[in-house]
mmCIF file of C-alpha atoms and ligand atoms in Angstrom:
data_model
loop_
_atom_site.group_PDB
_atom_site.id
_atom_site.type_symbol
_atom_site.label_atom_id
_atom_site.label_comp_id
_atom_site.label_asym_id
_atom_site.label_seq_id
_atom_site.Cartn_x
_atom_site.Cartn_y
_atom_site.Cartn_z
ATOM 1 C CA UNK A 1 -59.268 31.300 22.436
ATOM 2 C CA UNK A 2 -60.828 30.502 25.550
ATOM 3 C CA UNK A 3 -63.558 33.502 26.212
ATOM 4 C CA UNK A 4 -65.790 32.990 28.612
ATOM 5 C CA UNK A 5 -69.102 33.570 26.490
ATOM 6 C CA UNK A 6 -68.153 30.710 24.192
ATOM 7 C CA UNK A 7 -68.551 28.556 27.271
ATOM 8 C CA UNK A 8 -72.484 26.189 27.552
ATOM 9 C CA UNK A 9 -73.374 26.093 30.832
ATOM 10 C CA UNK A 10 -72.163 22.382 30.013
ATOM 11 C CA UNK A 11 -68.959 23.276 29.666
ATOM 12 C CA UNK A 12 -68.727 25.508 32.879
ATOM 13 C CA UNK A 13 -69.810 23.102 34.777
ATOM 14 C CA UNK A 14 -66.795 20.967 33.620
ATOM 15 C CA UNK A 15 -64.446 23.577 34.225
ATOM 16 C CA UNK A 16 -65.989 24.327 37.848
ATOM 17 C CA UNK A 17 -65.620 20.525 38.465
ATOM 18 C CA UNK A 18 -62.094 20.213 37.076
ATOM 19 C CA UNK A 19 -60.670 22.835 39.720
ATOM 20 C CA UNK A 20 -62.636 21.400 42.568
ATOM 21 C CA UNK A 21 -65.983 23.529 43.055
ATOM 22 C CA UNK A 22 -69.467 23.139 42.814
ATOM 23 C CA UNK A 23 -71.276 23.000 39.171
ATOM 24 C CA UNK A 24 -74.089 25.213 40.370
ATOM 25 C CA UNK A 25 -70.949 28.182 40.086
ATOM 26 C CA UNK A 26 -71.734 27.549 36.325
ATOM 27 C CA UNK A 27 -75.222 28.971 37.043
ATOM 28 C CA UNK A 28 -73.943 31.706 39.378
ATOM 29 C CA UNK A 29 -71.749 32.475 36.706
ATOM 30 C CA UNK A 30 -74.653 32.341 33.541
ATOM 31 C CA UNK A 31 -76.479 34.605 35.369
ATOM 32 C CA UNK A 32 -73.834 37.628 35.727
ATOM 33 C CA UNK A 33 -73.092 37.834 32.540
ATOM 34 C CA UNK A 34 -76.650 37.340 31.298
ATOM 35 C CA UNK A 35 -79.240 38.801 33.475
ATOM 36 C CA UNK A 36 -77.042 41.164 35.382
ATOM 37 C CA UNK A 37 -74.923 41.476 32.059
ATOM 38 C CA UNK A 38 -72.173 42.303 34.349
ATOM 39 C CA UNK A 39 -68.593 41.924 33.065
ATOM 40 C CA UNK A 40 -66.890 42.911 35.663
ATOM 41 C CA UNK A 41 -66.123 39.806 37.495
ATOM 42 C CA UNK A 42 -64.831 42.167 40.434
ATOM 43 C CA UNK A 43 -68.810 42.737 41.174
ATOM 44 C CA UNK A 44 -69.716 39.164 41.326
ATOM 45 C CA UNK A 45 -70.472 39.189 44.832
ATOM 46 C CA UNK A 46 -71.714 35.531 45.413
ATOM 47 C CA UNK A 47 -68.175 34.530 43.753
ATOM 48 C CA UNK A 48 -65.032 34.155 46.169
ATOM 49 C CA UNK A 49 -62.393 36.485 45.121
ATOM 50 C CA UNK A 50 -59.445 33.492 44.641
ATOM 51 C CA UNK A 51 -62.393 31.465 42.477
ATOM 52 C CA UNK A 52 -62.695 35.221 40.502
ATOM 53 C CA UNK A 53 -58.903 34.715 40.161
ATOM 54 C CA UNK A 54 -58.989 31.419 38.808
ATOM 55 C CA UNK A 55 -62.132 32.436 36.339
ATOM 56 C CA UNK A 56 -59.994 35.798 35.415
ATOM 57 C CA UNK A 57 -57.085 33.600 34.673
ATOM 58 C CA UNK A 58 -58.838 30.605 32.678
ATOM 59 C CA UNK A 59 -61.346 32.716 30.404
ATOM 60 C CA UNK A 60 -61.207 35.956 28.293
ATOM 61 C CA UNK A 61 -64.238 38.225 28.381
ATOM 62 C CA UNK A 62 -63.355 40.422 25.556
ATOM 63 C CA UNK A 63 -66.275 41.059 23.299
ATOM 64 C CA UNK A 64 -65.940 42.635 19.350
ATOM 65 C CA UNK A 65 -67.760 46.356 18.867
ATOM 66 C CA UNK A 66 -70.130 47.625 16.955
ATOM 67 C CA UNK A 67 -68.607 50.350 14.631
ATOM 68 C CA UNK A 68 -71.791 51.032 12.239
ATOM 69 C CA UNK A 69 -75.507 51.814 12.219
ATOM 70 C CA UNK A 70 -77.296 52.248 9.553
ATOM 71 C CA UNK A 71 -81.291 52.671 10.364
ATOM 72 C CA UNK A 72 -84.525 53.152 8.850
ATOM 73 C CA UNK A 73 -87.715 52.951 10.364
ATOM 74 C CA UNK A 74 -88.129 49.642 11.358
ATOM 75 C CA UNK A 75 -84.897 47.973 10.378
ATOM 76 C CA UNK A 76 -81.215 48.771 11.618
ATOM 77 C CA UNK A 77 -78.003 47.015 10.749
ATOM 78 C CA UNK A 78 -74.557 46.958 12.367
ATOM 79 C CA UNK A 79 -71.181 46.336 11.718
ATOM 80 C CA UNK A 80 -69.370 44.836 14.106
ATOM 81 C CA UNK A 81 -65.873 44.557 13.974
ATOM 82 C CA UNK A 82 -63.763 41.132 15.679
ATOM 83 C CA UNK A 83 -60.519 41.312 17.690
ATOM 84 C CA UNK A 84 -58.699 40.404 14.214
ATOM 85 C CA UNK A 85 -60.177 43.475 12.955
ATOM 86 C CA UNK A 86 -62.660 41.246 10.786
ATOM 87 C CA UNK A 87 -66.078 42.705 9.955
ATOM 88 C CA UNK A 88 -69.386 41.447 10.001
ATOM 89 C CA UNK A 89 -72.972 42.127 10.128
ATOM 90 C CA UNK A 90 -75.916 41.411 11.914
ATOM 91 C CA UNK A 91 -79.597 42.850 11.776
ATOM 92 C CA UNK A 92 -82.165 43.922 13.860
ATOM 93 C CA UNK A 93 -85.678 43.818 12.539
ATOM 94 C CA UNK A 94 -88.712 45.674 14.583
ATOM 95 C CA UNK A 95 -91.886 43.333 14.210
ATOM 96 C CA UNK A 96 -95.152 43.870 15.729
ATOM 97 C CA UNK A 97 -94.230 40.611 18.278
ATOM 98 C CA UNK A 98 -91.005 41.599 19.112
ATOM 99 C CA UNK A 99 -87.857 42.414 18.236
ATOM 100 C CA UNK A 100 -85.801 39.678 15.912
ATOM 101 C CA UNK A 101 -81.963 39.892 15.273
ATOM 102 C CA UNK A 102 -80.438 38.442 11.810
ATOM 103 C CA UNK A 103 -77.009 37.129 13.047
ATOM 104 C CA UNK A 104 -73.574 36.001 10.737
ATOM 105 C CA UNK A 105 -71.923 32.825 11.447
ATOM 106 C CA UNK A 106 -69.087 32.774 9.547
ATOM 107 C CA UNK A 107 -66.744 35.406 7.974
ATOM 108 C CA UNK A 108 -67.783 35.329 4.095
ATOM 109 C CA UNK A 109 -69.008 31.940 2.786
ATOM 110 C CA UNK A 110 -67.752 29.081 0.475
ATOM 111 C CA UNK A 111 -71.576 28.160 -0.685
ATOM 112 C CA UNK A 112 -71.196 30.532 -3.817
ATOM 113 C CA UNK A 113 -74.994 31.571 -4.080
ATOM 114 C CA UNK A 114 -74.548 33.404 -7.737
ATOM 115 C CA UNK A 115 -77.956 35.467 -6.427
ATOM 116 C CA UNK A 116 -75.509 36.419 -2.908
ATOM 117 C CA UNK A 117 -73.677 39.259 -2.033
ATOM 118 C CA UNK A 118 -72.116 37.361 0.959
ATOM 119 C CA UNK A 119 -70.586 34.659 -1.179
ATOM 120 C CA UNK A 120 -68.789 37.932 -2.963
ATOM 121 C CA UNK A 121 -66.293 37.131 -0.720
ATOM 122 C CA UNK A 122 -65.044 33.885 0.380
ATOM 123 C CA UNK A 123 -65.043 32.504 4.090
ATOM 124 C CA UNK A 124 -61.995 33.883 5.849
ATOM 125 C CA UNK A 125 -63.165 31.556 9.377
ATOM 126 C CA UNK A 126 -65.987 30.982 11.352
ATOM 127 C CA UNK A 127 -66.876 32.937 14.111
ATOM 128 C CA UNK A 128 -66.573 31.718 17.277
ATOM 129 C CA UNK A 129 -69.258 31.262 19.510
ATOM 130 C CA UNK A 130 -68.794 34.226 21.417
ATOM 131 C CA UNK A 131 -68.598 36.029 18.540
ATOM 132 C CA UNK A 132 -72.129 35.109 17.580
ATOM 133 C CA UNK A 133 -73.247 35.309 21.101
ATOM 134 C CA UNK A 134 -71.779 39.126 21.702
ATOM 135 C CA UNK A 135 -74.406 39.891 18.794
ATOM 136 C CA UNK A 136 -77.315 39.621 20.969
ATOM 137 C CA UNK A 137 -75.215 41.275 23.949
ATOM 138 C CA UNK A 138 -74.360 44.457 21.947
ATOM 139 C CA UNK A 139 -77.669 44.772 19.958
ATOM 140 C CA UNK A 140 -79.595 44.417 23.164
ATOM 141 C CA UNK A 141 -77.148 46.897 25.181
ATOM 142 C CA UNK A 142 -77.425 49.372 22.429
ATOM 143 C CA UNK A 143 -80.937 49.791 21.732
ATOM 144 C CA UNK A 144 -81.789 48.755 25.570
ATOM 145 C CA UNK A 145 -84.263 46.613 24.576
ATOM 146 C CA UNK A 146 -84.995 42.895 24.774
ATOM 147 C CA UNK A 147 -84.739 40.337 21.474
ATOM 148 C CA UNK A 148 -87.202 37.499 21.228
ATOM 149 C CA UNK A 149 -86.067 36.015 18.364
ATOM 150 C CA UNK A 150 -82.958 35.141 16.117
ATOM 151 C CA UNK A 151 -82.537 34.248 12.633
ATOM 152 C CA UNK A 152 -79.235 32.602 11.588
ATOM 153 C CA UNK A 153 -79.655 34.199 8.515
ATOM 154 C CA UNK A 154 -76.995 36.226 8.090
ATOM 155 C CA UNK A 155 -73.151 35.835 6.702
ATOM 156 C CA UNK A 156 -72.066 32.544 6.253
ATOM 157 C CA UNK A 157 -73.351 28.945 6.602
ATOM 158 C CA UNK A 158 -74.271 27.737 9.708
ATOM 159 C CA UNK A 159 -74.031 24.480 9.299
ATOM 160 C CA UNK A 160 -70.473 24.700 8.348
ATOM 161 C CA UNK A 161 -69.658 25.593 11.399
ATOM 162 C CA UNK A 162 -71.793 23.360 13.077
ATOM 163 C CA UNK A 163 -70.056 22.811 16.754
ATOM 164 C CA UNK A 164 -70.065 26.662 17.437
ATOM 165 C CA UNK A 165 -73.486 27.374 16.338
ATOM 166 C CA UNK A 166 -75.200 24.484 17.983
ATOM 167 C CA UNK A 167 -73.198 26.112 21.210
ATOM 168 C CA UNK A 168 -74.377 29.477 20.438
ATOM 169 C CA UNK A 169 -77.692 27.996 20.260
ATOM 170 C CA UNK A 170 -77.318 26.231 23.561
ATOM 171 C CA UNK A 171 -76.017 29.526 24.985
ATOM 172 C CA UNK A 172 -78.695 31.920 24.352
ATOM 173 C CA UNK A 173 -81.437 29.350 24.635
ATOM 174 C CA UNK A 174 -80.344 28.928 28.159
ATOM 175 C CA UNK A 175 -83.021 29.162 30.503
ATOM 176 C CA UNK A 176 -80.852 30.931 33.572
ATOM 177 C CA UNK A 177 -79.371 33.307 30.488
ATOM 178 C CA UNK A 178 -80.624 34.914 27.810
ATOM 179 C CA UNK A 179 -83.654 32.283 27.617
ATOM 180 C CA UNK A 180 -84.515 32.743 24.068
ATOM 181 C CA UNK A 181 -86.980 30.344 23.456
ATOM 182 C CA UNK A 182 -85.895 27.179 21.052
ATOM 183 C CA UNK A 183 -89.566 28.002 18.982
ATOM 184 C CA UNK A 184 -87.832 31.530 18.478
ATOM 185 C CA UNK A 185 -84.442 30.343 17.287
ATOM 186 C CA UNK A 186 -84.211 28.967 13.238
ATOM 187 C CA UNK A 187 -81.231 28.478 11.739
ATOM 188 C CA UNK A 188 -81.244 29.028 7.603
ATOM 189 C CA UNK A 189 -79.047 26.236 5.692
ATOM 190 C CA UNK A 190 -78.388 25.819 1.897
ATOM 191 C CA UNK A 191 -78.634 22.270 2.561
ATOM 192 C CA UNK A 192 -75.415 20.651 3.878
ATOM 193 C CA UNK A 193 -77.148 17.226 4.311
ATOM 194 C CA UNK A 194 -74.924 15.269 6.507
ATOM 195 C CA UNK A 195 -75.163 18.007 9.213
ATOM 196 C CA UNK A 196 -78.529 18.099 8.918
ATOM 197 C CA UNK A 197 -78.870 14.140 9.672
ATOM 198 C CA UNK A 198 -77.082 15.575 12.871
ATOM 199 C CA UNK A 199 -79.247 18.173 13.525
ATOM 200 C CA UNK A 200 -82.377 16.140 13.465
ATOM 201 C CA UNK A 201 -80.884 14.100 16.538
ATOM 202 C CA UNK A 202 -80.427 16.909 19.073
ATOM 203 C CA UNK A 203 -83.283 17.611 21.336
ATOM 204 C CA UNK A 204 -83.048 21.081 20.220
ATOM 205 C CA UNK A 205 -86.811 22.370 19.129
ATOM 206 C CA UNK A 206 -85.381 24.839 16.987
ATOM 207 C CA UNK A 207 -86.657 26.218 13.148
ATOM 208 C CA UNK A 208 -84.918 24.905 10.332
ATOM 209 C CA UNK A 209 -85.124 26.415 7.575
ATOM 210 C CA UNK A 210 -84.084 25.371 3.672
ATOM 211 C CA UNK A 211 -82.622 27.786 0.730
ATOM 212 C CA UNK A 212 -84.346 26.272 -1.777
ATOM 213 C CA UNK A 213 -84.685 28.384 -4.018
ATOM 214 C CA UNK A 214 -85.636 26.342 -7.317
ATOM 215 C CA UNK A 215 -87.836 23.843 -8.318
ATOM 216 C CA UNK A 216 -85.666 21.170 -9.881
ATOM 217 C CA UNK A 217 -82.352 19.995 -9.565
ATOM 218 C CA UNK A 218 -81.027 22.038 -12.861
ATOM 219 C CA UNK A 219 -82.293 25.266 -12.168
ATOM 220 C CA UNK A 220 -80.734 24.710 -8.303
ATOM 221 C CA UNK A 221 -77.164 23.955 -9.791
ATOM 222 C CA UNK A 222 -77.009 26.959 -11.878
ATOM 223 C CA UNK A 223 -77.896 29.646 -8.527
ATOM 224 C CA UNK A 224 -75.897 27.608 -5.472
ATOM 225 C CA UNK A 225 -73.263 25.839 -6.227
ATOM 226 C CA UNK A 226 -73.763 23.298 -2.750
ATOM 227 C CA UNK A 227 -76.593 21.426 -5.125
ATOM 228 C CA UNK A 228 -73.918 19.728 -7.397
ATOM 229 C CA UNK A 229 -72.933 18.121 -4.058
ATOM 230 C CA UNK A 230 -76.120 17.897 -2.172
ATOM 231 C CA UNK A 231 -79.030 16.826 -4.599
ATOM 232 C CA UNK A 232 -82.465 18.519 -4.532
ATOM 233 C CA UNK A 233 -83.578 15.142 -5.113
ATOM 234 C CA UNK A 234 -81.598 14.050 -1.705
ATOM 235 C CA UNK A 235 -81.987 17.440 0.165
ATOM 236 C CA UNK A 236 -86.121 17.051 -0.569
ATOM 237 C CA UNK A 237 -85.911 13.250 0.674
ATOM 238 C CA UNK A 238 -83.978 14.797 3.882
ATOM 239 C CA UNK A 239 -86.136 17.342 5.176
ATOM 240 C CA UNK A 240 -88.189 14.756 4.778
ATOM 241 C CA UNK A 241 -86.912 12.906 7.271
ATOM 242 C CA UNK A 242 -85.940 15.811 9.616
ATOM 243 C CA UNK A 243 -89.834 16.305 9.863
ATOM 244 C CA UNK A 244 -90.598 12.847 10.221
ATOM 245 C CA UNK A 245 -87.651 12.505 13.042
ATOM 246 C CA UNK A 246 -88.935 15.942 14.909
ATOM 247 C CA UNK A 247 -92.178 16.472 14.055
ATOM 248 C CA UNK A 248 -91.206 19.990 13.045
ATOM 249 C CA UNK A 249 -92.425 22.200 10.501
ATOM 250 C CA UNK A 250 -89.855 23.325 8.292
ATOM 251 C CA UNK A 251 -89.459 26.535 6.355
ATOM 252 C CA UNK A 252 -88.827 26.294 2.654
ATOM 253 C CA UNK A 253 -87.402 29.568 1.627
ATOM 254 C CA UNK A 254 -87.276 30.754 -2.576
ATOM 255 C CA UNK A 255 -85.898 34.267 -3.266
ATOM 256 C CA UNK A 256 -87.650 35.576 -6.038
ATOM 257 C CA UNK A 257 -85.551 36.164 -8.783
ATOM 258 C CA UNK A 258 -87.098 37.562 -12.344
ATOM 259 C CA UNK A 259 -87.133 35.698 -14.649
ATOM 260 C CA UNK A 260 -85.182 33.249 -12.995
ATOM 261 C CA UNK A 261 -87.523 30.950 -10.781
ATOM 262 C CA UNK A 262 -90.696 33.075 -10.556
ATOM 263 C CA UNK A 263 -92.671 31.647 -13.123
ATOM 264 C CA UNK A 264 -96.179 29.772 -12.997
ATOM 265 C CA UNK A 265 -94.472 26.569 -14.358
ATOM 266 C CA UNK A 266 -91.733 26.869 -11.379
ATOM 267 C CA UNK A 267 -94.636 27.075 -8.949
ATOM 268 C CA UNK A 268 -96.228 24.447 -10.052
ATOM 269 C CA UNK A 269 -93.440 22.015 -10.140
ATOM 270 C CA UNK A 270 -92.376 23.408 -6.339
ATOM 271 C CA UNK A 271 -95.554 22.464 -5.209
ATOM 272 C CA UNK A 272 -95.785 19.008 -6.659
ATOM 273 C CA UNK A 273 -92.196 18.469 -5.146
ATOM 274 C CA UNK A 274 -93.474 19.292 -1.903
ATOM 275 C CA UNK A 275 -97.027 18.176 -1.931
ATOM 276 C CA UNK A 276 -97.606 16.725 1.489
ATOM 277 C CA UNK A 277 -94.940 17.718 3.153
ATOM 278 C CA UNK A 278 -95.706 19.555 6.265
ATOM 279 C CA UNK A 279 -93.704 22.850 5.047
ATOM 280 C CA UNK A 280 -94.295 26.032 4.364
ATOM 281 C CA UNK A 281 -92.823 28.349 1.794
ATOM 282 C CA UNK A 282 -91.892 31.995 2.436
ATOM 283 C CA UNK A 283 -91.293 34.095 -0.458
ATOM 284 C CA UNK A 284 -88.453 36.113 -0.790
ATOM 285 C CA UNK A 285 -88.637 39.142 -1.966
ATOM 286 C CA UNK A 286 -84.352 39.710 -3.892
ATOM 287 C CA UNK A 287 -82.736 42.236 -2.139
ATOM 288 C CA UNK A 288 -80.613 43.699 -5.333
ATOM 289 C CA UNK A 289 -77.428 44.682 -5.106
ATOM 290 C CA UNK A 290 -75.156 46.508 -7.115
ATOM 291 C CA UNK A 291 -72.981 43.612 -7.892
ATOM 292 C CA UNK A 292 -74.549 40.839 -9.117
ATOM 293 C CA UNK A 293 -76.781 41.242 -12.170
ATOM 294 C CA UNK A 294 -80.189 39.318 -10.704
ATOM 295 C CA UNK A 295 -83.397 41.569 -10.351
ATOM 296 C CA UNK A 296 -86.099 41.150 -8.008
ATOM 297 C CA UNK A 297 -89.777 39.565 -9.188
ATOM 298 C CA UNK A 298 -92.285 42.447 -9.745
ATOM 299 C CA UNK A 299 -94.834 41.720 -7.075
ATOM 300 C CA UNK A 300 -97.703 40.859 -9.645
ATOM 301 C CA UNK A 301 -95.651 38.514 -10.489
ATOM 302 C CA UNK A 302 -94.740 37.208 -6.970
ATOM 303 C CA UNK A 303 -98.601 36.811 -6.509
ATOM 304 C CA UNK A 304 -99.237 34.611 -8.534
ATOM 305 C CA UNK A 305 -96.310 32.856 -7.726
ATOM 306 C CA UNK A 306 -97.966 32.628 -4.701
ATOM 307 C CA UNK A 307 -101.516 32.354 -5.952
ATOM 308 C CA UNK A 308 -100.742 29.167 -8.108
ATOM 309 C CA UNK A 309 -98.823 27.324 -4.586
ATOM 310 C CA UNK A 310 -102.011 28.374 -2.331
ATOM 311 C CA UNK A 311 -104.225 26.506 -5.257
ATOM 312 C CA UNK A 312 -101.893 23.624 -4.829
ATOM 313 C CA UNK A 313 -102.353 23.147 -1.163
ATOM 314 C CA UNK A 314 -98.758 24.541 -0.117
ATOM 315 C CA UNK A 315 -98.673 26.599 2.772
ATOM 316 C CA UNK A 316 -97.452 29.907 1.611
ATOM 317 C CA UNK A 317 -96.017 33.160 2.769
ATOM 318 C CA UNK A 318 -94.462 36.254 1.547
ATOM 319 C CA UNK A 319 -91.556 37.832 3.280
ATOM 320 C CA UNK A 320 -91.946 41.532 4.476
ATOM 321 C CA UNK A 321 -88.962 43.164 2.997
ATOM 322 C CA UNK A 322 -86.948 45.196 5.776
ATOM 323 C CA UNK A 323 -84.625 47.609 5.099
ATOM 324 C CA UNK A 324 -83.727 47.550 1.735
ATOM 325 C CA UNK A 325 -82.744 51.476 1.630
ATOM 326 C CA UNK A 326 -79.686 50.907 4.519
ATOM 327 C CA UNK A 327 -78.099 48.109 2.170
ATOM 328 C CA UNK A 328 -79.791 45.420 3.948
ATOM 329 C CA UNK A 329 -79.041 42.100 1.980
ATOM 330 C CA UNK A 330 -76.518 40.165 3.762
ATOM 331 C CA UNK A 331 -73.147 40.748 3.704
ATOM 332 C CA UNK A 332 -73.665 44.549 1.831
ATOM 333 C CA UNK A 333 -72.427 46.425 4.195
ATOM 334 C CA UNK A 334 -69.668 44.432 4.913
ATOM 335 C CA UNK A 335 -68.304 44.141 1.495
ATOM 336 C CA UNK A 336 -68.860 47.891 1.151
ATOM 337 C CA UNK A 337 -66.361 47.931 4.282
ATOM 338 C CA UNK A 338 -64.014 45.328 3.006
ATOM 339 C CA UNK A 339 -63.585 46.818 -0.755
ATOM 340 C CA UNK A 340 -63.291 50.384 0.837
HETATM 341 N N1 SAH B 1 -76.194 30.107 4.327
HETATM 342 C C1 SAH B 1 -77.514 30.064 4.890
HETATM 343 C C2 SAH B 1 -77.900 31.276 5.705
HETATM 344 C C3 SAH B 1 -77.488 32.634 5.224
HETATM 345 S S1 SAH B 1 -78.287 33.271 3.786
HETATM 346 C C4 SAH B 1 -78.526 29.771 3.833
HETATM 347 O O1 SAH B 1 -78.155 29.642 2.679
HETATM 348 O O2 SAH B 1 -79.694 29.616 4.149
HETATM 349 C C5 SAH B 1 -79.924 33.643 4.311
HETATM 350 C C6 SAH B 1 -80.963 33.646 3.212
HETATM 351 O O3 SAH B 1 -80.902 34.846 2.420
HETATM 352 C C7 SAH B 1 -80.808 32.510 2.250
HETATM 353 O O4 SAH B 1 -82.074 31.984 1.952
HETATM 354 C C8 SAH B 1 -80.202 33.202 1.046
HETATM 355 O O5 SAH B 1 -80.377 32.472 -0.123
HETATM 356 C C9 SAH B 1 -80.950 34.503 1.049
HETATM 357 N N2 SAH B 1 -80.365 35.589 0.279
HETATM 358 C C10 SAH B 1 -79.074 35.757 -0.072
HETATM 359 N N3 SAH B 1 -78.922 36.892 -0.770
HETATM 360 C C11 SAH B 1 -80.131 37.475 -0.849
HETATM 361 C C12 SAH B 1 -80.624 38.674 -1.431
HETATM 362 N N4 SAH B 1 -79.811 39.519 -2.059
HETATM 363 N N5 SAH B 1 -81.937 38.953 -1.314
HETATM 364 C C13 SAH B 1 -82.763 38.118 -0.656
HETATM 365 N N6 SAH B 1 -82.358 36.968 -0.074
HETATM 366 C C14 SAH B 1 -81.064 36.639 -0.181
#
């Protein structure tokens, strides 16, 4: 599958080398189908037509298409079906700076979360990069608006499909295309380490951010199954060095599940894991579902949760929960769609 929005300007450049033209075509080309958002290569004036020909014959354009949306006030969600007929979701969120989209990255996910309606149902594939970049497109062409931000957030784990996220990232940070900003990009892992030793190396000034989620290593095993491969132990001594090696903040987030992990004692032990680190932890409200038997913390409760890490010097937020009435945890309305 060679479509044309899975390309880096990088890799366009390469291809406008290998058949003899100039690499600033790769620009030229970046900017049609990102700031003029025109797909019709017959319109690219600045193009010769037996270059268009070449283009037309090398790449696909074909994009997947948004065949749901669910909204509430600030929040609306889409399904968005692929050219296999695959579904998946992404999110748009209204905040007071801008707008921010949740995107998928894979087709289900192999991490097995017990707490996740996305790990329901097991990864089918990845998505290709075009199929995370066509998010943005369609989102943005529907609601004819601009997003600042992204959140790979949604289905799947990014870092499992590593070379075609780190391209969508490239893509969309592009200055010439849709020149999201790196400082407005974080991707969301569970903790695959050894991609995250990768990750620290690129000269990419993106957010990381880590599913934590508990505050030891037994707790951890029992809600995502990726600990009894990765270590908490090794996963704390990595982010670690990922801040050390970028001098980056990183997010820690922990969903709040009652009576799971939202106890004083957890908090305490959280913040004597990550005493010193320079982190900050965002609260997650649990999105329930009708699945999976975990409840969400009471929000006395998630005070002083959050009460007890502020007293122990850890930088500490709460999430604002979005859209919980349209079936907003990830991967709902997909599995809704899949088991129809
Ligand atoms: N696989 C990546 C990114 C996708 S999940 C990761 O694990 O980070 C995005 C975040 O949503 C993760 O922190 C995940 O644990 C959390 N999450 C999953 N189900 C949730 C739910 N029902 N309510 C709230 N957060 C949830």
């Amino acid at each position: 599958m060679n479509n044309i929005y899975s390309k880096t300007k990088e890799e366009l450049e390469c291809y406008f080398e290998s058949i003899g033209e100039k690499k600033f075509k790769a620009t030229q080309t970046i900017e049609w189908l990102y700031q003029k958002r025109e797909a019709n290569i017959d319109n690219w004036t600045n193009i010769k037509k037996e270059i268009r020909e070449k283009i037309q014959d090398h790449f696909t354009f074909e994009m997947p298409k948004i065949i749901k949306r669910e909204q509430d006030k600030l929040t609306e969600k889409y399904l968005i079906e692929l050219n296999d007929s695959q579904h998946i979701e992404a999110v748009l969120m209204r905040h007071d700076y801008g707008n921010s989209v949740c995107v998928s990255s894979q087709v289900g996910c192999n991490m097995g979360c017990v707490f996740c309606e996305s790990g329901r149902l097991k990864k089918i594939r990845n998505l290709e990069t075009y199929e995370m970049v066509s998010q943005i497109l369609l989102i943005e062409e529907l609601i004819n608006e601009r997003i600042s931000s992204v959140v790979i957030m949604g289905i799947g784990e990014p870092l499992d499909n590593y070379e075609n996220v780190i391209n969508f990232i490239k893509i969309i940070n592009d200055a010439k295309g849709i020149a999201i900003g790196a400082r407005h990009i974080t991707l969301s892992t569970c903790g695959l380490i050894p991609k995250m030793k990768e990750l620290m190396n690129l000269p990419l000034q993106i957010n990381l951010a880590i599913s934590l989620h508990a505050s030891n290593n037994d707790l951890r095993s029992k809600l995502m199954k990726v600990n009894k491969v990765y270590s908490m132990n090794d996963l704390v001594d990595t982010i670690k060095e990922y801040i050390n090696k970028t001098n980056r903040r990183v997010t820690i987030e922990y969903v709040m599940l009652n009576n799971v992990n939202d106890k004083i004692e957890h908090a305490v032990e959280l913040a004597h894991i990550l005493h010193g680190l320079n982190v900050y932890v965002n609260l997650i409200p649990y999105n329930e579902t009708n699945h999976l038997e975990f409840k969400k913390s009471n929000q006395s409760q998630i005070m002083k949760f959050y009460d007890t890490l502020k007293k122990n010097k850890i930088n500490v937020t709460i999430r604002k929960e979005f859209g919980s009435k349209i079936s907003a945890a990830c991967g709902q309305l997909r599995s809704k769609e899949v088991e129809k």
